Amino acid sequence: MGKRMDKMLFPNGKSKALTLSYDDGVVQDRRLVALCEQYGIQCTFNLGSGVLGFQGQMPGPKGKPTDISKILPEEISLYANQDIGGHGLYHSALDAVGTPLAVYEIIEDRRRLEQLSGRLVQMFAYPFGTFNPEVKEALRLCGYRGARTVRSTHSFDLPADFLEWDPTCHHGDPDLMALAKSFCTEFHFGPSLFFLWGHAYEFDSDDNWDVIETLFRYVSQFADQIWFASNTQILEYVAAYQQLVYSADGSMIHNSSAVDVWIQLNRAPFLLAAGQTARIPETPL
């Protein structure tokens, strides 16, 4: 075989993906879900099942109270067309409560969310953004495959470790739209991912729902180039790509997963269907 450089592409041969991660299961998610579905955006909503139904407020800017009430457990169907992630049973700082309690909060939250939703829960968001190696290992042992931090990268790289999945930025970042425009209009070598996070109640407290709708309106113009996916969909897709098996000379590739995988092969998109073994045409030197 001649010299070749294969590269992962997202579904339908797209080189870019956008995903959102919003925390706490607050009542403002109702409005955010509606906006996501209006613009074709996918978001992972991270819920602490033990605090669903909580009613309360917190001080906002200039003393104006902000509603931080949570949706009711029976309202979890709100996310039927979106994704659900864990956020710790009671939203405790898991690196500060001791390993036994951290493990309980992680696994019991996952169990309850799966029971409520009827879906597997594979994604997590660290409460308060805090964690340590023990918490990471507990997540892995409890069946989680990814966990979002709160450390903005201002980059579009895929993570080296999905259990320390740093987002591109928070929606309140002053560089939000500059980053979005760079992501949508500029060439980026390799698959690129824009990962946005936040809390929906912040749009009420900061009176800036226009920020997220402006972003959605802008990125939706590039739907032919961007895969709008949940955190879990990205996890599963990258895992399928990483499981591809190549023959010794690179002339055959086997996709052992149940997910169709796209790769850039000889500078062109190539679909490797789930379960397929493909023979690759020889590339001239």
Tab-separated table of N, CA and C in Angstrom, residues 42-172:
chain	number	residue	atom	x	y	z
A	42	GLN	N	-28.530	19.188	19.897
A	42	GLN	CA	-28.584	18.111	20.883
A	42	GLN	C	-27.790	18.508	22.133
A	43	CYS	N	-28.382	18.243	23.292
A	43	CYS	CA	-27.764	18.607	24.570
A	43	CYS	C	-27.859	17.429	25.530
A	44	THR	N	-26.833	17.275	26.367
A	44	THR	CA	-26.894	16.329	27.475
A	44	THR	C	-27.248	17.113	28.733
A	45	PHE	N	-28.372	16.768	29.356
A	45	PHE	CA	-28.840	17.446	30.565
A	45	PHE	C	-28.477	16.565	31.759
A	46	ASN	N	-27.657	17.109	32.641
A	46	ASN	CA	-27.089	16.357	33.761
A	46	ASN	C	-27.926	16.584	35.018
A	47	LEU	N	-28.473	15.501	35.558
A	47	LEU	CA	-29.464	15.594	36.631
A	47	LEU	C	-28.994	14.896	37.896
A	48	GLY	N	-29.240	15.535	39.026
A	48	GLY	CA	-29.093	14.895	40.333
A	48	GLY	C	-30.455	14.375	40.740
A	49	SER	N	-30.672	13.071	40.609
A	49	SER	CA	-32.021	12.524	40.791
A	49	SER	C	-32.556	12.728	42.201
A	50	GLY	N	-31.666	12.841	43.189
A	50	GLY	CA	-32.109	13.012	44.569
A	50	GLY	C	-32.650	14.388	44.877
A	51	VAL	N	-32.418	15.373	43.995
A	51	VAL	CA	-32.909	16.733	44.242
A	51	VAL	C	-33.982	17.141	43.243
A	52	LEU	N	-34.415	16.214	42.378
A	52	LEU	CA	-35.508	16.543	41.472
A	52	LEU	C	-36.749	16.890	42.288
A	53	GLY	N	-37.438	17.938	41.893
A	53	GLY	CA	-38.604	18.416	42.631
A	53	GLY	C	-38.291	19.473	43.668
A	54	PHE	N	-37.003	19.739	43.920
A	54	PHE	CA	-36.611	20.791	44.867
A	54	PHE	C	-37.155	22.140	44.409
A	55	GLN	N	-37.650	22.917	45.360
A	55	GLN	CA	-38.148	24.265	45.072
A	55	GLN	C	-37.281	25.276	45.817
A	56	GLY	N	-36.773	26.279	45.124
A	56	GLY	CA	-35.958	27.274	45.812
A	56	GLY	C	-35.471	28.381	44.904
A	57	GLN	N	-34.874	29.373	45.552
A	57	GLN	CA	-34.320	30.521	44.838
A	57	GLN	C	-32.918	30.790	45.356
A	58	MET	N	-32.167	31.573	44.593
A	58	MET	CA	-30.875	32.064	45.056
A	58	MET	C	-30.746	33.524	44.651
A	59	PRO	N	-29.937	34.290	45.369
A	59	PRO	CA	-29.761	35.697	45.000
A	59	PRO	C	-29.140	35.813	43.614
A	60	GLY	N	-29.663	36.712	42.830
A	60	GLY	CA	-29.117	36.972	41.508
A	60	GLY	C	-28.455	38.334	41.451
A	61	PRO	N	-28.076	38.784	40.257
A	61	PRO	CA	-27.473	40.112	40.117
A	61	PRO	C	-28.379	41.197	40.688
A	62	LYS	N	-27.761	42.140	41.394
A	62	LYS	CA	-28.469	43.282	41.987
A	62	LYS	C	-29.555	42.836	42.959
A	63	GLY	N	-29.350	41.660	43.568
A	63	GLY	CA	-30.279	41.195	44.581
A	63	GLY	C	-31.546	40.567	44.062
A	64	LYS	N	-31.702	40.514	42.747
A	64	LYS	CA	-32.900	39.903	42.173
A	64	LYS	C	-32.845	38.394	42.341
A	65	PRO	N	-33.858	37.773	42.969
A	65	PRO	CA	-33.810	36.323	43.185
A	65	PRO	C	-33.973	35.557	41.872
A	66	THR	N	-33.283	34.435	41.768
A	66	THR	CA	-33.370	33.570	40.596
A	66	THR	C	-33.935	32.227	41.014
A	67	ASP	N	-34.913	31.761	40.285
A	67	ASP	CA	-35.525	30.467	40.555
A	67	ASP	C	-34.541	29.360	40.167
A	68	ILE	N	-34.176	28.508	41.116
A	68	ILE	CA	-33.319	27.362	40.812
A	68	ILE	C	-34.060	26.053	41.116
A	69	SER	N	-35.387	26.106	41.049
A	69	SER	CA	-36.188	24.908	41.272
A	69	SER	C	-35.877	23.872	40.199
A	70	LYS	N	-36.018	22.604	40.588
A	70	LYS	CA	-35.741	21.493	39.689
A	70	LYS	C	-37.048	20.913	39.136
A	71	ILE	N	-36.968	20.324	37.980
A	71	ILE	CA	-38.143	19.661	37.430
A	71	ILE	C	-38.557	18.513	38.349
A	72	LEU	N	-39.794	18.085	38.226
A	72	LEU	CA	-40.285	16.958	39.009
A	72	LEU	C	-39.784	15.647	38.399
A	73	PRO	N	-39.617	14.601	39.211
A	73	PRO	CA	-39.169	13.319	38.648
A	73	PRO	C	-40.059	12.829	37.505
A	74	GLU	N	-41.368	13.032	37.634
A	74	GLU	CA	-42.282	12.550	36.595
A	74	GLU	C	-42.221	13.403	35.325
A	75	GLU	N	-41.447	14.479	35.355
A	75	GLU	CA	-41.313	15.363	34.192
A	75	GLU	C	-40.079	15.015	33.352
A	76	ILE	N	-39.443	13.908	33.650
A	76	ILE	CA	-38.195	13.570	32.966
A	76	ILE	C	-38.406	13.329	31.471
A	77	SER	N	-39.653	13.103	31.068
A	77	SER	CA	-39.937	12.955	29.635
A	77	SER	C	-39.675	14.246	28.875
A	78	LEU	N	-39.471	15.351	29.586
A	78	LEU	CA	-39.061	16.602	28.943
A	78	LEU	C	-37.848	16.361	28.043
A	79	TYR	N	-36.972	15.448	28.464
A	79	TYR	CA	-35.720	15.206	27.750
A	79	TYR	C	-35.811	14.023	26.785
A	80	ALA	N	-37.021	13.654	26.396
A	80	ALA	CA	-37.208	12.458	25.570
A	80	ALA	C	-36.402	12.507	24.280
A	81	ASN	N	-36.245	13.682	23.686
A	81	ASN	CA	-35.512	13.826	22.431
A	81	ASN	C	-34.111	14.388	22.636
A	82	GLN	N	-33.691	14.466	23.891
A	82	GLN	CA	-32.358	14.950	24.226
A	82	GLN	C	-31.629	13.824	24.967
A	83	ASP	N	-30.549	14.141	25.644
A	83	ASP	CA	-29.744	13.137	26.337
A	83	ASP	C	-29.749	13.445	27.830
A	84	ILE	N	-29.592	12.414	28.645
A	84	ILE	CA	-29.564	12.568	30.097
A	84	ILE	C	-28.227	12.066	30.627
A	85	GLY	N	-27.628	12.853	31.519
A	85	GLY	CA	-26.403	12.458	32.190
A	85	GLY	C	-26.578	12.529	33.697
A	86	GLY	N	-25.659	11.928	34.432
A	86	GLY	CA	-25.682	11.981	35.884
A	86	GLY	C	-24.989	13.231	36.405
A	87	HIS	N	-25.345	13.606	37.640
A	87	HIS	CA	-24.731	14.795	38.256
A	87	HIS	C	-24.550	14.596	39.759
A	88	GLY	N	-24.560	13.323	40.178
A	88	GLY	CA	-24.459	13.027	41.606
A	88	GLY	C	-25.829	13.088	42.253
A	89	LEU	N	-26.133	12.133	43.097
A	89	LEU	CA	-27.472	12.002	43.676
A	89	LEU	C	-27.954	13.298	44.318
A	90	TYR	N	-27.097	13.919	45.152
A	90	TYR	CA	-27.481	15.144	45.864
A	90	TYR	C	-26.596	16.336	45.502
A	91	HIS	N	-25.886	16.223	44.352
A	91	HIS	CA	-25.013	17.318	43.897
A	91	HIS	C	-23.952	17.653	44.952
A	92	SER	N	-23.389	16.641	45.543
A	92	SER	CA	-22.320	16.848	46.521
A	92	SER	C	-20.979	17.010	45.819
A	93	ALA	N	-20.028	17.665	46.493
A	93	ALA	CA	-18.654	17.740	45.997
A	93	ALA	C	-18.019	16.371	46.235
A	94	LEU	N	-17.930	15.571	45.200
A	94	LEU	CA	-17.597	14.158	45.356
A	94	LEU	C	-16.172	13.920	45.830
A	95	ASP	N	-15.298	14.891	45.627
A	95	ASP	CA	-13.915	14.730	46.097
A	95	ASP	C	-13.770	15.082	47.571
A	96	ALA	N	-14.881	15.495	48.217
A	96	ALA	CA	-14.796	15.948	49.609
A	96	ALA	C	-15.651	15.133	50.571
A	97	VAL	N	-16.407	14.158	50.059
A	97	VAL	CA	-17.336	13.432	50.937
A	97	VAL	C	-16.830	12.045	51.313
A	98	GLY	N	-15.669	11.665	50.823
A	98	GLY	CA	-15.139	10.324	51.090
A	98	GLY	C	-15.565	9.354	50.006
A	99	THR	N	-14.717	8.392	49.720
A	99	THR	CA	-14.967	7.488	48.588
A	99	THR	C	-16.250	6.679	48.730
A	100	PRO	N	-16.574	6.100	49.894
A	100	PRO	CA	-17.808	5.307	49.975
A	100	PRO	C	-19.058	6.111	49.634
A	101	LEU	N	-19.176	7.327	50.182
A	101	LEU	CA	-20.354	8.139	49.895
A	101	LEU	C	-20.343	8.611	48.444
A	102	ALA	N	-19.171	8.939	47.921
A	102	ALA	CA	-19.081	9.351	46.513
A	102	ALA	C	-19.565	8.231	45.602
A	103	VAL	N	-19.138	7.009	45.885
A	103	VAL	CA	-19.562	5.863	45.069
A	103	VAL	C	-21.077	5.701	45.144
A	104	TYR	N	-21.637	5.826	46.355
A	104	TYR	CA	-23.090	5.711	46.504
A	104	TYR	C	-23.810	6.778	45.685
A	105	GLU	N	-23.363	8.025	45.791
A	105	GLU	CA	-24.022	9.111	45.045
A	105	GLU	C	-23.945	8.879	43.545
A	106	ILE	N	-22.831	8.355	43.080
A	106	ILE	CA	-22.646	8.126	41.642
A	106	ILE	C	-23.552	7.002	41.147
A	107	ILE	N	-23.493	5.844	41.801
A	107	ILE	CA	-24.222	4.685	41.286
A	107	ILE	C	-25.722	4.795	41.543
A	108	GLU	N	-26.121	5.349	42.686
A	108	GLU	CA	-27.552	5.457	42.974
A	108	GLU	C	-28.204	6.487	42.066
A	109	ASP	N	-27.492	7.567	41.751
A	109	ASP	CA	-28.027	8.552	40.809
A	109	ASP	C	-28.229	7.906	39.446
A	110	ARG	N	-27.226	7.151	39.006
A	110	ARG	CA	-27.351	6.485	37.699
A	110	ARG	C	-28.521	5.506	37.695
A	111	ARG	N	-28.652	4.735	38.781
A	111	ARG	CA	-29.742	3.747	38.849
A	111	ARG	C	-31.099	4.433	38.764
A	112	ARG	N	-31.276	5.509	39.536
A	112	ARG	CA	-32.575	6.198	39.549
A	112	ARG	C	-32.879	6.847	38.206
A	113	LEU	N	-31.875	7.470	37.594
A	113	LEU	CA	-32.101	8.120	36.299
A	113	LEU	C	-32.476	7.099	35.237
A	114	GLU	N	-31.825	5.955	35.254
A	114	GLU	CA	-32.150	4.917	34.279
A	114	GLU	C	-33.540	4.350	34.527
A	115	GLN	N	-33.909	4.234	35.792
A	115	GLN	CA	-35.248	3.746	36.127
A	115	GLN	C	-36.311	4.749	35.689
A	116	LEU	N	-36.057	6.030	35.914
A	116	LEU	CA	-37.016	7.067	35.541
A	116	LEU	C	-37.161	7.212	34.031
A	117	SER	N	-36.023	7.145	33.332
A	117	SER	CA	-36.025	7.457	31.894
A	117	SER	C	-36.164	6.239	30.997
A	118	GLY	N	-35.814	5.047	31.528
A	118	GLY	CA	-35.817	3.859	30.699
A	118	GLY	C	-34.673	3.813	29.710
A	119	ARG	N	-33.619	4.623	29.969
A	119	ARG	CA	-32.466	4.692	29.062
A	119	ARG	C	-31.173	4.473	29.837
A	120	LEU	N	-30.149	3.979	29.138
A	120	LEU	CA	-28.825	3.892	29.740
A	120	LEU	C	-28.258	5.290	29.936
A	121	VAL	N	-27.617	5.515	31.063
A	121	VAL	CA	-26.960	6.791	31.355
A	121	VAL	C	-25.453	6.545	31.370
A	122	GLN	N	-24.733	7.183	30.456
A	122	GLN	CA	-23.304	6.933	30.301
A	122	GLN	C	-22.437	8.174	30.520
A	123	MET	N	-23.072	9.344	30.576
A	123	MET	CA	-22.344	10.606	30.689
A	123	MET	C	-22.587	11.224	32.067
A	124	PHE	N	-21.621	11.983	32.555
A	124	PHE	CA	-21.670	12.578	33.891
A	124	PHE	C	-21.105	13.994	33.804
A	125	ALA	N	-21.511	14.836	34.740
A	125	ALA	CA	-20.885	16.155	34.909
A	125	ALA	C	-20.510	16.294	36.377
A	126	TYR	N	-19.248	16.633	36.637
A	126	TYR	CA	-18.773	16.736	38.018
A	126	TYR	C	-19.475	17.894	38.738
A	127	PRO	N	-20.163	17.628	39.868
A	127	PRO	CA	-20.760	18.723	40.641
A	127	PRO	C	-19.682	19.710	41.078
A	128	PHE	N	-19.930	20.978	40.854
A	128	PHE	CA	-18.992	22.061	41.180
A	128	PHE	C	-17.690	21.957	40.371
A	129	GLY	N	-17.622	21.001	39.474
A	129	GLY	CA	-16.421	20.810	38.665
A	129	GLY	C	-15.267	20.176	39.405
A	130	THR	N	-15.500	19.652	40.592
A	130	THR	CA	-14.398	19.123	41.406
A	130	THR	C	-14.357	17.597	41.345
A	131	PHE	N	-13.145	17.062	41.285
A	131	PHE	CA	-12.962	15.617	41.256
A	131	PHE	C	-11.505	15.302	41.583
A	132	ASN	N	-11.228	14.036	41.804
A	132	ASN	CA	-9.863	13.564	42.032
A	132	ASN	C	-9.748	12.181	41.393
A	133	PRO	N	-8.573	11.544	41.429
A	133	PRO	CA	-8.441	10.235	40.777
A	133	PRO	C	-9.405	9.184	41.310
A	134	GLU	N	-9.700	9.229	42.598
A	134	GLU	CA	-10.622	8.249	43.175
A	134	GLU	C	-12.037	8.421	42.599
A	135	VAL	N	-12.469	9.667	42.433
A	135	VAL	CA	-13.796	9.926	41.871
A	135	VAL	C	-13.850	9.453	40.422
A	136	LYS	N	-12.808	9.743	39.656
A	136	LYS	CA	-12.747	9.275	38.268
A	136	LYS	C	-12.849	7.759	38.186
A	137	GLU	N	-12.113	7.067	39.037
A	137	GLU	CA	-12.136	5.621	39.016
A	137	GLU	C	-13.505	5.094	39.442
A	138	ALA	N	-14.131	5.760	40.397
A	138	ALA	CA	-15.472	5.355	40.818
A	138	ALA	C	-16.454	5.492	39.654
A	139	LEU	N	-16.351	6.571	38.910
A	139	LEU	CA	-17.222	6.752	37.745
A	139	LEU	C	-17.040	5.609	36.753
A	140	ARG	N	-15.794	5.282	36.483
A	140	ARG	CA	-15.511	4.212	35.529
A	140	ARG	C	-16.096	2.885	36.011
A	141	LEU	N	-15.886	2.566	37.283
A	141	LEU	CA	-16.385	1.311	37.835
A	141	LEU	C	-17.910	1.269	37.881
A	142	CYS	N	-18.531	2.437	37.985
A	142	CYS	CA	-19.998	2.518	38.029
A	142	CYS	C	-20.618	2.592	36.640
A	143	GLY	N	-19.802	2.467	35.603
A	143	GLY	CA	-20.338	2.347	34.254
A	143	GLY	C	-20.376	3.610	33.435
A	144	TYR	N	-19.865	4.708	33.973
A	144	TYR	CA	-19.822	5.937	33.179
A	144	TYR	C	-18.653	5.893	32.216
A	145	ARG	N	-18.851	6.459	31.035
A	145	ARG	CA	-17.814	6.464	30.004
A	145	ARG	C	-17.251	7.856	29.753
A	146	GLY	N	-17.934	8.888	30.259
A	146	GLY	CA	-17.466	10.251	30.066
A	146	GLY	C	-17.916	11.137	31.200
A	147	ALA	N	-17.128	12.191	31.478
A	147	ALA	CA	-17.483	13.139	32.532
A	147	ALA	C	-16.946	14.516	32.156
A	148	ARG	N	-17.824	15.503	32.223
A	148	ARG	CA	-17.465	16.862	31.830
A	148	ARG	C	-16.938	17.677	33.002
A	149	THR	N	-15.869	18.412	32.749
A	149	THR	CA	-15.312	19.324	33.735
A	149	THR	C	-15.883	20.721	33.501
A	150	VAL	N	-15.316	21.725	34.174
A	150	VAL	CA	-15.712	23.116	33.939
A	150	VAL	C	-14.515	23.940	33.462
A	151	ARG	N	-13.491	23.277	32.940
A	151	ARG	CA	-12.276	23.962	32.495
A	151	ARG	C	-12.375	24.262	31.001
A	152	SER	N	-12.553	25.522	30.669
A	152	SER	CA	-12.684	25.902	29.263
A	152	SER	C	-11.340	25.799	28.547
A	153	THR	N	-11.366	25.223	27.353
A	153	THR	CA	-10.142	25.079	26.570
A	153	THR	C	-10.009	26.113	25.463
A	154	HIS	N	-11.138	26.685	25.043
A	154	HIS	CA	-11.170	27.573	23.870
A	154	HIS	C	-10.621	26.859	22.635
A	155	SER	N	-10.678	25.535	22.636
A	155	SER	CA	-10.203	24.765	21.493
A	155	SER	C	-11.314	23.832	21.035
A	156	PHE	N	-11.058	23.155	19.917
A	156	PHE	CA	-12.053	22.258	19.332
A	156	PHE	C	-11.522	20.832	19.243
A	157	ASP	N	-10.612	20.496	20.166
A	157	ASP	CA	-9.996	19.177	20.159
A	157	ASP	C	-10.873	18.161	20.888
A	158	LEU	N	-10.811	16.921	20.426
A	158	LEU	CA	-11.410	15.834	21.182
A	158	LEU	C	-10.535	15.534	22.391
A	159	PRO	N	-11.128	15.070	23.502
A	159	PRO	CA	-10.331	14.840	24.716
A	159	PRO	C	-9.444	13.609	24.622
A	160	ALA	N	-8.308	13.682	25.284
A	160	ALA	CA	-7.458	12.495	25.410
A	160	ALA	C	-8.074	11.515	26.403
A	161	ASP	N	-8.835	12.042	27.374
A	161	ASP	CA	-9.468	11.227	28.416
A	161	ASP	C	-10.909	11.701	28.558
A	162	PHE	N	-11.856	10.879	28.147
A	162	PHE	CA	-13.259	11.296	28.185
A	162	PHE	C	-13.778	11.450	29.612
A	163	LEU	N	-13.092	10.884	30.609
A	163	LEU	CA	-13.506	11.092	31.995
A	163	LEU	C	-12.948	12.398	32.571
A	164	GLU	N	-12.208	13.120	31.752
A	164	GLU	CA	-11.830	14.515	32.033
A	164	GLU	C	-12.083	15.309	30.762
A	165	TRP	N	-13.339	15.411	30.415
A	165	TRP	CA	-13.737	16.013	29.151
A	165	TRP	C	-13.941	17.517	29.366
A	166	ASP	N	-12.936	18.291	28.975
A	166	ASP	CA	-12.989	19.737	29.140
A	166	ASP	C	-13.805	20.366	28.017
A	167	PRO	N	-14.730	21.267	28.336
A	167	PRO	CA	-15.532	21.922	27.293
A	167	PRO	C	-14.754	23.024	26.588
A	168	THR	N	-15.278	23.431	25.444
A	168	THR	CA	-14.691	24.575	24.733
A	168	THR	C	-14.866	25.840	25.559
A	169	CYS	N	-16.098	26.087	26.034
A	169	CYS	CA	-16.350	27.283	26.853
A	169	CYS	C	-17.737	27.212	27.476
A	170	HIS	N	-17.974	28.120	28.395
A	170	HIS	CA	-19.285	28.362	29.005
A	170	HIS	C	-20.025	29.370	28.124
A	171	HIS	N	-21.360	29.328	28.167
A	171	HIS	CA	-22.104	30.263	27.307
A	171	HIS	C	-21.912	31.727	27.704
A	172	GLY	N	-21.419	31.974	28.919
A	172	GLY	CA	-21.156	33.344	29.344
A	172	GLY	C	-19.780	33.848	28.968
